[in-house]
XYZ file of C-alpha atoms in Angstrom:
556
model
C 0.000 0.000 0.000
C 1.432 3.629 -1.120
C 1.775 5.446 2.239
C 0.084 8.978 2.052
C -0.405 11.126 4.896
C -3.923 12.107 4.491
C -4.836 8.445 4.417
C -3.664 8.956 8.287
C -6.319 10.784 9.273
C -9.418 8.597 8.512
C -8.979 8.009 12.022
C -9.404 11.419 12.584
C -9.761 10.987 16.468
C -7.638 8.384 16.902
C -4.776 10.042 14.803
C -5.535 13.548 16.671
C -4.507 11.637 20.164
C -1.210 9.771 18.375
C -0.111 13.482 16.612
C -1.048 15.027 20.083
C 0.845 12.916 22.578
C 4.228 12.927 20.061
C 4.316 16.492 19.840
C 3.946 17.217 23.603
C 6.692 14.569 24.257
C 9.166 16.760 21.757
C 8.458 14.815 18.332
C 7.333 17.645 16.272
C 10.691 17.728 14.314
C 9.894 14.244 13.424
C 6.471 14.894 12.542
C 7.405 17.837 10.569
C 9.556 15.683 8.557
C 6.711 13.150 7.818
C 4.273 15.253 6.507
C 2.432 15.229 8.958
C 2.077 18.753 10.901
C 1.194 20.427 7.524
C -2.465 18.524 7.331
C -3.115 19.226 10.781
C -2.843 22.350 11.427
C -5.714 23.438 10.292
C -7.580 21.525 13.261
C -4.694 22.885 15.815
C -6.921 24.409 17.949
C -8.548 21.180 18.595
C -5.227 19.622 19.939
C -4.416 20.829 23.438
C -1.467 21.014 23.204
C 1.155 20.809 26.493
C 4.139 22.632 27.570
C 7.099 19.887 26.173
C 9.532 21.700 27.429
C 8.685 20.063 31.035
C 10.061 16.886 29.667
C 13.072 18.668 28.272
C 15.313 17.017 31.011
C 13.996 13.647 29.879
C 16.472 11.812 27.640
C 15.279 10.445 24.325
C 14.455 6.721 25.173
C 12.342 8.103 28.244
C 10.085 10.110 26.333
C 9.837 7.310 23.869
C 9.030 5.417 26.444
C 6.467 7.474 28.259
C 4.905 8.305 24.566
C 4.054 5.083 24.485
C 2.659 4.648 27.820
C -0.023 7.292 27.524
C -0.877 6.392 23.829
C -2.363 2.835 25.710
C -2.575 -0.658 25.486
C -1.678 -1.292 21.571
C 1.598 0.776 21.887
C 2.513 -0.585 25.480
C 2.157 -4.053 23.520
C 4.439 -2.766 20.963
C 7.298 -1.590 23.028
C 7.114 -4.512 24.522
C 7.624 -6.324 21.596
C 10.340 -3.829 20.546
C 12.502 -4.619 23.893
C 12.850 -7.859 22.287
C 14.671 -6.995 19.209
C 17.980 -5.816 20.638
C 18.925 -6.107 17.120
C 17.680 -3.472 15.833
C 17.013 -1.078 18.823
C 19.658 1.070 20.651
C 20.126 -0.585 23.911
C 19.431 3.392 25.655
C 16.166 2.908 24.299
C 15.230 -1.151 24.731
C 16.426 -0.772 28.941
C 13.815 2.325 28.532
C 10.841 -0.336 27.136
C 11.718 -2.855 29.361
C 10.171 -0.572 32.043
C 6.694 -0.619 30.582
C 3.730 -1.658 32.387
C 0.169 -2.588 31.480
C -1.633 -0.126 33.595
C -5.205 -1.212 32.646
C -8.503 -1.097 34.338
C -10.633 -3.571 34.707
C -13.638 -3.197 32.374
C -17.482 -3.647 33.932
C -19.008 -6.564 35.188
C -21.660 -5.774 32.923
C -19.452 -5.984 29.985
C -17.968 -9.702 31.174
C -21.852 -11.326 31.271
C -22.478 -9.398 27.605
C -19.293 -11.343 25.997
C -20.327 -14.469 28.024
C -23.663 -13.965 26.411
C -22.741 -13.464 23.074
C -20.471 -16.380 22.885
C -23.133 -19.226 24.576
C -26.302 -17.468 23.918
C -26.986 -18.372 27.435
C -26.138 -16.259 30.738
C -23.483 -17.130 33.047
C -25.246 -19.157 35.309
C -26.197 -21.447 32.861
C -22.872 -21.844 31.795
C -21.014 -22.349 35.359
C -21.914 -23.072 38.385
C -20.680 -20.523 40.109
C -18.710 -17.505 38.489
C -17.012 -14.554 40.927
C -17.743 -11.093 39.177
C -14.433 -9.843 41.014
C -11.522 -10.166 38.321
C -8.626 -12.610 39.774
C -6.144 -10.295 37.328
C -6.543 -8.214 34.656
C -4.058 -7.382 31.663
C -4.361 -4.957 28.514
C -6.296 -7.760 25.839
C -8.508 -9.700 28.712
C -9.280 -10.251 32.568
C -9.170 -13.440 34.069
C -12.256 -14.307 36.661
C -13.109 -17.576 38.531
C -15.797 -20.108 37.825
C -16.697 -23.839 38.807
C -18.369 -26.337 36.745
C -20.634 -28.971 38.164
C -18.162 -31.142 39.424
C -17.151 -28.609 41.765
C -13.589 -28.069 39.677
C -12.164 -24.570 40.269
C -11.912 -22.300 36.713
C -10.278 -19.472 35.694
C -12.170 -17.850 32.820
C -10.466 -15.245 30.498
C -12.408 -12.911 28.881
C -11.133 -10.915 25.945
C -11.929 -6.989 26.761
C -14.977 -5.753 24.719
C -13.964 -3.778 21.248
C -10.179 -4.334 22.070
C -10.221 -6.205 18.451
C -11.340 -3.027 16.911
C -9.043 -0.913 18.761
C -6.074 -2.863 18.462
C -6.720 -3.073 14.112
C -6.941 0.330 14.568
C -3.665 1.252 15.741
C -1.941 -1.483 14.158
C -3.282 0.470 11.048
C -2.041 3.991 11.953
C 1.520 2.611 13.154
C 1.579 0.987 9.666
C 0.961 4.609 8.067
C 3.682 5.950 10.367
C 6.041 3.375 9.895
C 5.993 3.446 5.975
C 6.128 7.784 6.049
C 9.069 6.900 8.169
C 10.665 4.736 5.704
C 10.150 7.159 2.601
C 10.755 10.547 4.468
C 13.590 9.821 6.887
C 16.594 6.912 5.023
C 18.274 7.104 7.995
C 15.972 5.089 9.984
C 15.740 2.550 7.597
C 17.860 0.310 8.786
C 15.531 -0.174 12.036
C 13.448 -1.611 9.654
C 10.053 0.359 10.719
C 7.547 -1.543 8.434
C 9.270 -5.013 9.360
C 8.909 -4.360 12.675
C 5.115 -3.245 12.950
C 4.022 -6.771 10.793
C 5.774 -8.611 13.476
C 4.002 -6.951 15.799
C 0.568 -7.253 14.083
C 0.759 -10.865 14.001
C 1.981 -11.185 16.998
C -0.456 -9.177 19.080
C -3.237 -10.954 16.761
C -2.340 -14.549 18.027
C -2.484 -13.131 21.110
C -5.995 -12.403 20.872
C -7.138 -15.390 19.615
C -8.159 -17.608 22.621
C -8.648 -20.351 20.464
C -5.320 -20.454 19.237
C -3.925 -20.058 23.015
C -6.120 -22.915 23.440
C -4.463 -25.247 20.556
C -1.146 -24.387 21.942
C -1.943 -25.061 25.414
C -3.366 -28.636 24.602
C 0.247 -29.127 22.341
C 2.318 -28.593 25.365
C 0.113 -30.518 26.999
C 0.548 -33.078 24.773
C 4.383 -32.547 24.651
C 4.722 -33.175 28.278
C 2.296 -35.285 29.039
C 5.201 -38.175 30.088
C 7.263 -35.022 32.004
C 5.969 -34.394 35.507
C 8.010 -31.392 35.514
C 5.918 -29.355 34.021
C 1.882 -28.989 34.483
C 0.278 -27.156 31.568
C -3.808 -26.071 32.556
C -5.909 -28.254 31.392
C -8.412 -26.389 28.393
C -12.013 -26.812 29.137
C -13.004 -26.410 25.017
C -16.571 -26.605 25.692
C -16.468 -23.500 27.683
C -13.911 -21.817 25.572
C -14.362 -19.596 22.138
C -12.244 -17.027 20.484
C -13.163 -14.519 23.098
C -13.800 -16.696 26.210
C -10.879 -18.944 27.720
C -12.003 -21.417 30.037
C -9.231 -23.486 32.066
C -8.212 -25.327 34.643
C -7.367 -23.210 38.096
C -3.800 -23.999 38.917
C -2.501 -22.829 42.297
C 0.384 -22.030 42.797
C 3.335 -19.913 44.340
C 4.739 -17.021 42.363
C 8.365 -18.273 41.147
C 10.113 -15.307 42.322
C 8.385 -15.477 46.143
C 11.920 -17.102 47.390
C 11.067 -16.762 51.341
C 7.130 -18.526 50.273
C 9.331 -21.143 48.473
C 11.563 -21.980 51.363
C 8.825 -21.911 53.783
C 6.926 -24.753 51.340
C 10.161 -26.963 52.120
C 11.225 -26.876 48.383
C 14.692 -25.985 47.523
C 15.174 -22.917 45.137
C 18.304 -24.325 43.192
C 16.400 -27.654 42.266
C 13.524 -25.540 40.881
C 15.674 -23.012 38.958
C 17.255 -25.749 37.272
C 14.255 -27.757 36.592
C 12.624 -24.556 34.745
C 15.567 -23.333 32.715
C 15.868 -27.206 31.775
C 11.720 -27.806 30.943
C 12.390 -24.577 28.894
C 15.768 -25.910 26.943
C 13.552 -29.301 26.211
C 10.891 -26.815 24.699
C 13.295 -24.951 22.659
C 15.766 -27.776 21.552
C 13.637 -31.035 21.098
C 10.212 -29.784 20.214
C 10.904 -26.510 18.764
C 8.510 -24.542 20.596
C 8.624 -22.661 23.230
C 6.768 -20.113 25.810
C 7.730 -16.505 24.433
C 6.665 -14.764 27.596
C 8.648 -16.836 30.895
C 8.980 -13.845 32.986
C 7.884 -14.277 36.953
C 4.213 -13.636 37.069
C 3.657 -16.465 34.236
C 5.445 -18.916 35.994
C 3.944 -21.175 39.296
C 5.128 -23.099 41.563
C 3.311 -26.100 42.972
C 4.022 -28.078 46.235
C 5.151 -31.154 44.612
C 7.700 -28.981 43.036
C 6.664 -29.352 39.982
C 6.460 -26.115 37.532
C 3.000 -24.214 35.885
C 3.714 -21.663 32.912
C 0.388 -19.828 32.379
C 0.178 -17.559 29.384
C 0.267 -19.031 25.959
C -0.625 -16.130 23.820
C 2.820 -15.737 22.850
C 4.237 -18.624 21.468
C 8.046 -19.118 19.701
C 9.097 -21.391 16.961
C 12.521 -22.654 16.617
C 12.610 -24.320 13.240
C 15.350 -27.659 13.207
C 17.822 -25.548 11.190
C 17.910 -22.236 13.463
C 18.449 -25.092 16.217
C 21.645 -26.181 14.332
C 23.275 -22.915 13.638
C 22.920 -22.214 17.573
C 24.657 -25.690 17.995
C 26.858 -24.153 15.370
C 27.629 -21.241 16.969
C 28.782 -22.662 20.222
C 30.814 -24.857 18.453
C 32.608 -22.307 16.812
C 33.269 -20.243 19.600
C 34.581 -23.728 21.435
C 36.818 -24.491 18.375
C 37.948 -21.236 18.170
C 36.598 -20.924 14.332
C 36.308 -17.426 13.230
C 35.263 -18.766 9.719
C 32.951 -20.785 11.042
C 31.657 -18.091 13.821
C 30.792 -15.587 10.372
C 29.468 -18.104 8.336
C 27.105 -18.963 11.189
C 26.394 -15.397 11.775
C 25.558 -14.398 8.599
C 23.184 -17.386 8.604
C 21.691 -16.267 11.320
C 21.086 -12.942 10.750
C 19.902 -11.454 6.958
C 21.488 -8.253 5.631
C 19.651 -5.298 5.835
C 23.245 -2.946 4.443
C 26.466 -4.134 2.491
C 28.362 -6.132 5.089
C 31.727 -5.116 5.868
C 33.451 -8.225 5.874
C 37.244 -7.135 7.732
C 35.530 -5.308 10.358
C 33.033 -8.399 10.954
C 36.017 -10.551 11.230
C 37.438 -7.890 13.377
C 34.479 -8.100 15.489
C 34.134 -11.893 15.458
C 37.793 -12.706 16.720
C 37.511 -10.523 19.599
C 33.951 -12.325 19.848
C 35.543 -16.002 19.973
C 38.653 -14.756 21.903
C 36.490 -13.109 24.811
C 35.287 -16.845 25.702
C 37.802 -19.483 23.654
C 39.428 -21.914 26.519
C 36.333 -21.378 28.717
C 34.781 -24.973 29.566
C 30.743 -24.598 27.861
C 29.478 -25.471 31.462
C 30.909 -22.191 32.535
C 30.422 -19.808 29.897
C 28.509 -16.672 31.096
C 25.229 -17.064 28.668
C 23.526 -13.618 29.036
C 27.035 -12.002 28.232
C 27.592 -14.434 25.034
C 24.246 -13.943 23.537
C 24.137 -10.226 24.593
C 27.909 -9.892 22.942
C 26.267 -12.279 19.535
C 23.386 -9.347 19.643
C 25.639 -6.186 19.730
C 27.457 -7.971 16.307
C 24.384 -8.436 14.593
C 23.266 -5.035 15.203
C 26.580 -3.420 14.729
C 26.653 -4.897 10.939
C 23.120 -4.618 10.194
C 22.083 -7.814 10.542
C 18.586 -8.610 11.124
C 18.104 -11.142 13.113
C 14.505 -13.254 12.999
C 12.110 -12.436 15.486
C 11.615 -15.872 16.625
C 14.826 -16.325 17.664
C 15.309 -12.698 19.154
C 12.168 -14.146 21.480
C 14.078 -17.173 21.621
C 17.391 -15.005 23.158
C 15.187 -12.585 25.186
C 13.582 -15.578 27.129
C 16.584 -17.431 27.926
C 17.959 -13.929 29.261
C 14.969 -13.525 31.416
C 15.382 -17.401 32.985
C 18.708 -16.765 33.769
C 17.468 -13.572 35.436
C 14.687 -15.678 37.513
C 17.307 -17.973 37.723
C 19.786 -15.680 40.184
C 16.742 -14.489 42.020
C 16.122 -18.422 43.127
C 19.790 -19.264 43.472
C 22.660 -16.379 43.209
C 25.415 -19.385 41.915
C 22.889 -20.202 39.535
C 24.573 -20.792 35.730
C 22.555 -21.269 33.008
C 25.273 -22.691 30.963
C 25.427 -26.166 32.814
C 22.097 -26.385 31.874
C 22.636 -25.709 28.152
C 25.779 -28.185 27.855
C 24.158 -30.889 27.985
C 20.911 -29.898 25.471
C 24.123 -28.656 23.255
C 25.797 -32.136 23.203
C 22.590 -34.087 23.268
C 22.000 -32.309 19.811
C 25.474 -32.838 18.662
C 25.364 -36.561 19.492
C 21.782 -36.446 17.587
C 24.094 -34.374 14.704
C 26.264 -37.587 13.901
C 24.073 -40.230 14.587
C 23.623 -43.013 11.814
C 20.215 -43.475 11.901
C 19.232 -39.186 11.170
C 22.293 -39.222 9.044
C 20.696 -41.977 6.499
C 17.336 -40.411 6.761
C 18.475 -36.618 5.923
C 20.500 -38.250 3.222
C 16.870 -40.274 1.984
C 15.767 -36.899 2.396
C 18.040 -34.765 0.052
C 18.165 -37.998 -2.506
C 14.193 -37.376 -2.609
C 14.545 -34.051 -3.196
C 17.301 -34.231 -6.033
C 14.881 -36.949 -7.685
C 11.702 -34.190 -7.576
C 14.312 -31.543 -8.993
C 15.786 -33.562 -11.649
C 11.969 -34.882 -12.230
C 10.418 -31.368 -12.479
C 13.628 -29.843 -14.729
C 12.581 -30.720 -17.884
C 9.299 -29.485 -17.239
C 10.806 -26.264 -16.155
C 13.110 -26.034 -19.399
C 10.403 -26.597 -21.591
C 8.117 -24.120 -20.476
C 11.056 -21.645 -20.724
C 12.023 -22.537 -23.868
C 8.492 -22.710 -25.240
C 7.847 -18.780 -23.844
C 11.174 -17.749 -25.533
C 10.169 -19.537 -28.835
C 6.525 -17.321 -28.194
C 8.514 -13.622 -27.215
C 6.359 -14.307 -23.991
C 9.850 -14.672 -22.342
C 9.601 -11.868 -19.316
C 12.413 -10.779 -17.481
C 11.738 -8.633 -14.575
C 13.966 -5.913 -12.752
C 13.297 -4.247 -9.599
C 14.567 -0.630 -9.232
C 15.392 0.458 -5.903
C 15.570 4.061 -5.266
C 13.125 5.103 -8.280
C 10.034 5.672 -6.139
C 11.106 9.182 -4.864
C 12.237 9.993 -8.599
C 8.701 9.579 -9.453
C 7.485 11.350 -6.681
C 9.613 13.967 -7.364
C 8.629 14.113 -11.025
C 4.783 14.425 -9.676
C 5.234 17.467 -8.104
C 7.524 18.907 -10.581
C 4.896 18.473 -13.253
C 2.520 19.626 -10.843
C 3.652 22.883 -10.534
C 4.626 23.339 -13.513
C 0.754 23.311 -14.763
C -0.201 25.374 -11.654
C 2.417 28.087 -12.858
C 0.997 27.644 -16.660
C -2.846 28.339 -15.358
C -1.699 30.981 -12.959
C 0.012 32.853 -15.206
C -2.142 32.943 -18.207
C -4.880 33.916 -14.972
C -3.158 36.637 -14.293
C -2.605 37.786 -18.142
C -6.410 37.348 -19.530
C -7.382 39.055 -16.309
C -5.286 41.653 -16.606
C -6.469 42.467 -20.714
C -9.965 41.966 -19.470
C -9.411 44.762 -17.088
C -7.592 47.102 -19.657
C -9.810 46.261 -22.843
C -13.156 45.535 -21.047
C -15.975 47.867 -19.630
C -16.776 48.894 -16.331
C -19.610 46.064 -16.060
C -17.013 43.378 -16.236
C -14.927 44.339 -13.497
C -16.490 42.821 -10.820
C -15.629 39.801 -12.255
C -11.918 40.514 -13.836
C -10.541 42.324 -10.411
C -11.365 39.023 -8.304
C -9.796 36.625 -10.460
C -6.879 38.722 -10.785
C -6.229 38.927 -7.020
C -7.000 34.974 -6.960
C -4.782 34.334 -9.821
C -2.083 36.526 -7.570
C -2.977 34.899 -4.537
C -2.094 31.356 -6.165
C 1.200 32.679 -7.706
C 2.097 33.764 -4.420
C 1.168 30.690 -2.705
C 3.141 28.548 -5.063
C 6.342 30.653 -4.818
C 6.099 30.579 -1.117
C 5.948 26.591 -1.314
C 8.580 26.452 -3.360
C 10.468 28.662 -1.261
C 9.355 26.307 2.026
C 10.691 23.192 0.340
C 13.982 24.938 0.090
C 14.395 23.938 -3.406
C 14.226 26.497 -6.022
């Protein structure tokens, strides 16, 4: 879609409170430079405007940060989802989003029996038991409230918050028009990757509302673990449960980082900080999916020791050959294999500028040499993966957001981690998962069946080539042969062409304006003035008007 500044505004409310809330945060250079000031300011008296200059002493990540904040739930979700892509972000301004909180009311009783309605065309009590009006928790996409069914079983019941579909497409809409202005008026931001980084939020935060498909991946990880008494997933109750209602299993609990609730329960802190980072690892490693959100108040811990992750709206793949270039990777850095290490980076991460190949092996030697000789049990994790960010960022290298979730969770376990046991290392815990993957790596049995696997695929290539060939060869034969280029770089030609042209035939019909009008005047009779002398004063006012944007552009 072409981006165009007005098409910002058929939100006109909506886009009112986004221009309003950057400009009295100190973004009106940036605004300016959109296009976007110029078709407001004809409504400025309808934006109360603040004083910025109070958050003058604020640095720029804060009032990014606080921006964000008061714009509500949609861009709290997206910084969020921003402090995960260290990749791309300055860190100033990920520690900044790392601070932001969901400060959401709770939305009417009222409201919670209308959805329940709507979604069983029958009333609560018909559907439950019982069912407590009083929320148990509340978040910015749902509230969670408690229920039994007739077998006396405890529920928690999540209900989605009424219209925040509508609200959240809405926003996702306008940060689309910003992101794409950003990309055509400002080059230098570019390499953040503004549109890239909005989709990846969109279909994030729409998973997220879909309770049905938090339901499907609770009942895999149920599945997944349903021989590892480790970890206790909630059981789904599906027919209580639609794409707006959640109905599950009640799962008490202690909060994971409530050490001093933990102790007094008799259960020891270093077993069940090893135990988690380990459930997670299996997740990751073996099945290739893992929780995207493991930070304290998700995670539960139950007498028998055993661990509860609550949450699945976000959800992380780790496809089998991402899991290889992190075995990779490790095995570089043990082999001390700077070839190896940028081959493996470069994998891992996609190009977003021309990579500067000395100064990446620069980079990756001093990588390599800050942990070569160090035994993998002992490496310092967040450090290595924080160090493996900084490169990818430093060369442009954008790194997939699955496995940026992937690095952000295992830095927050090793966080929760330290809080259960200070001599906690996540690194023992990896070693193993890393050497049960390299004895998987070289064992006969997956080494015959990926080599069945690329013979099969040689046999479908060599079977579908002459197909291929002749359809080439029969399009040449036809001149229907097309051969398509892409030019990069043309768009603001074009653009700049348009308005070019476009003032050129303003000029054209302003000047022969002013000419006839002026004759007509000369030649023509009193009668006809009151129609010559207006014209002539519009046909100056235009002229005027088009020097003076001329002269605004700074381009004469």
């Amino acid at each position: 879609m072409e981006p165009y500044p007005l098409r910002f505004l058929k939100n006109l409310n909506r886009g009112r409170e986004v221009i309003t809330v950057l400009i009295n945060y100190g973004f009106g250079d940036l605004l300016e430079r959109l296009g976007l000031l110029k078709y407001l300011k004809w409504g400025r008296r309808m934006i109360s405007l603040k004083k910025h200059e109070e958050f003058e002493e604020f640095t720029s990540a804060q009032r990014i940060r606080l921006a964000l904040q008061e714009l509500g739930p949609s861009f709290v979700k997206f910084g969020q989802i921003l402090s995960t892509r260290p990749d791309l972000i300055p860190t100033e301004i990920i520690e900044e989003l790392c601070l932001l909180q969901e400060n959401v009311p709770v939305f009417a009783t009222e409201k919670v029996h209308e959805t329940i309605q709507k979604e069983f065309r029958k009333p609560a009590q018909d559907v439950f038991v019982s069912f407590e009006d009083e929320p148990l928790a509340a978040g910015s996409l749902g509230q969670v409230h408690l229920a039994r069914n007739e077998k006396g079983k405890q529920l928690a019941v999540k209900i989605r918050r009424p219209g925040v579909v509508q609200e959240v497409e809405r926003d996702v809409a306008l940060m689309l028009e910003i992101a794409q202005l950003i990309e055509r008026h400002i080059p230098e931001y570019r390499i953040f990757d503004p549109v890239g980084l909005v989709n990846h939020f969109t279909r994030t935060i729409r998973r997220e509302m879909s309770f049905q498909r938090e339901a499907r991946a609770m009942q895999e990880f149920s599945r997944l673990f349903e021989d590892d008494p480790r970890l206790c997933v909630p059981i789904v109750d599906e027919e209580r449960s639609t794409d707006a209602v959640l109905t599950m299993e009640f799962m008490e609990g202690l909060h994971v980082d409530d050490l001093d609730a933990i102790q007094d329960s008799a259960l020891n802190p270093k077993t069940i900080a090893r135990q988690g980072a380990q459930i997670f690892l299996k997740q990751a490693f073996d099945f290739g999916m893992f929780h995207g959100d493991p930070h304290p108040g998700n995670i539960r811990v139950k007498r028998d020791g055993s661990i509860v992750l609550l949450d699945y709206g976000m959800i992380g793949f780790l496809e089998e050959e991402k899991r290889e270039l992190l075995v990779d990777l490790f095995l570089s850095i043990a082999r001390h294999d700077v070839d190896s290490t940028i081959r493996t980076i470069l994998a891992l991460g996609q190009p977003t500028l021309p990579v500067d190949r000395p100064a990446l092996r620069a980079d990756a030697r001093d990588f390599i040499d800050a942990y070569y000789g160090v035994d993998l049990g002992k490496l310092n994790i967040r450090q290595l993966l924080n160090d493996f960010v900084s490169i990818l960022s430093n060369h442009g290298l954008r790194c997939p957001g699955d496995m940026m979730l992937l690095i952000r969770a295992i830095i927050t376990l090793e966080g929760i981690g330290r809080q259960l046991d200070p001599k906690f290392n996540l690194a023992e815990v990896i070693a193993p998962a890393i050497e049960k993957l390299v004895k998987q790596r070289y064992d006969p049995k997956r080494i015959a069946e990926k080599a069945i696997s690329d013979i099969k695929q040689l046999f479908r290539t060599a079977h579908d080539l002459p197909l291929h060939l002749g359809r080439t060869l029969q399009k040449a034969s036809q001149d229907e042969l097309k051969v398509q280029f892409e030019h990069k770089g043309l768009d603001r030609l074009i653009h700049e062409f348009d308005r070019s042209s476009n003032r050129i035939v303003v000029g054209l019909v302003v000047s022969s304006l002013l000419v006839s009008t002026a004759l007509i005047i000369r030649t023509t009779m009193t009668e006809s003035l009151f129609i010559a002398i207006p014209l002539f004063m519009m046909s100056g006012f235009l002229g005027l008007w088009l020097v003076w944007g001329i002269l605004r552009s700074g381009r004469l």
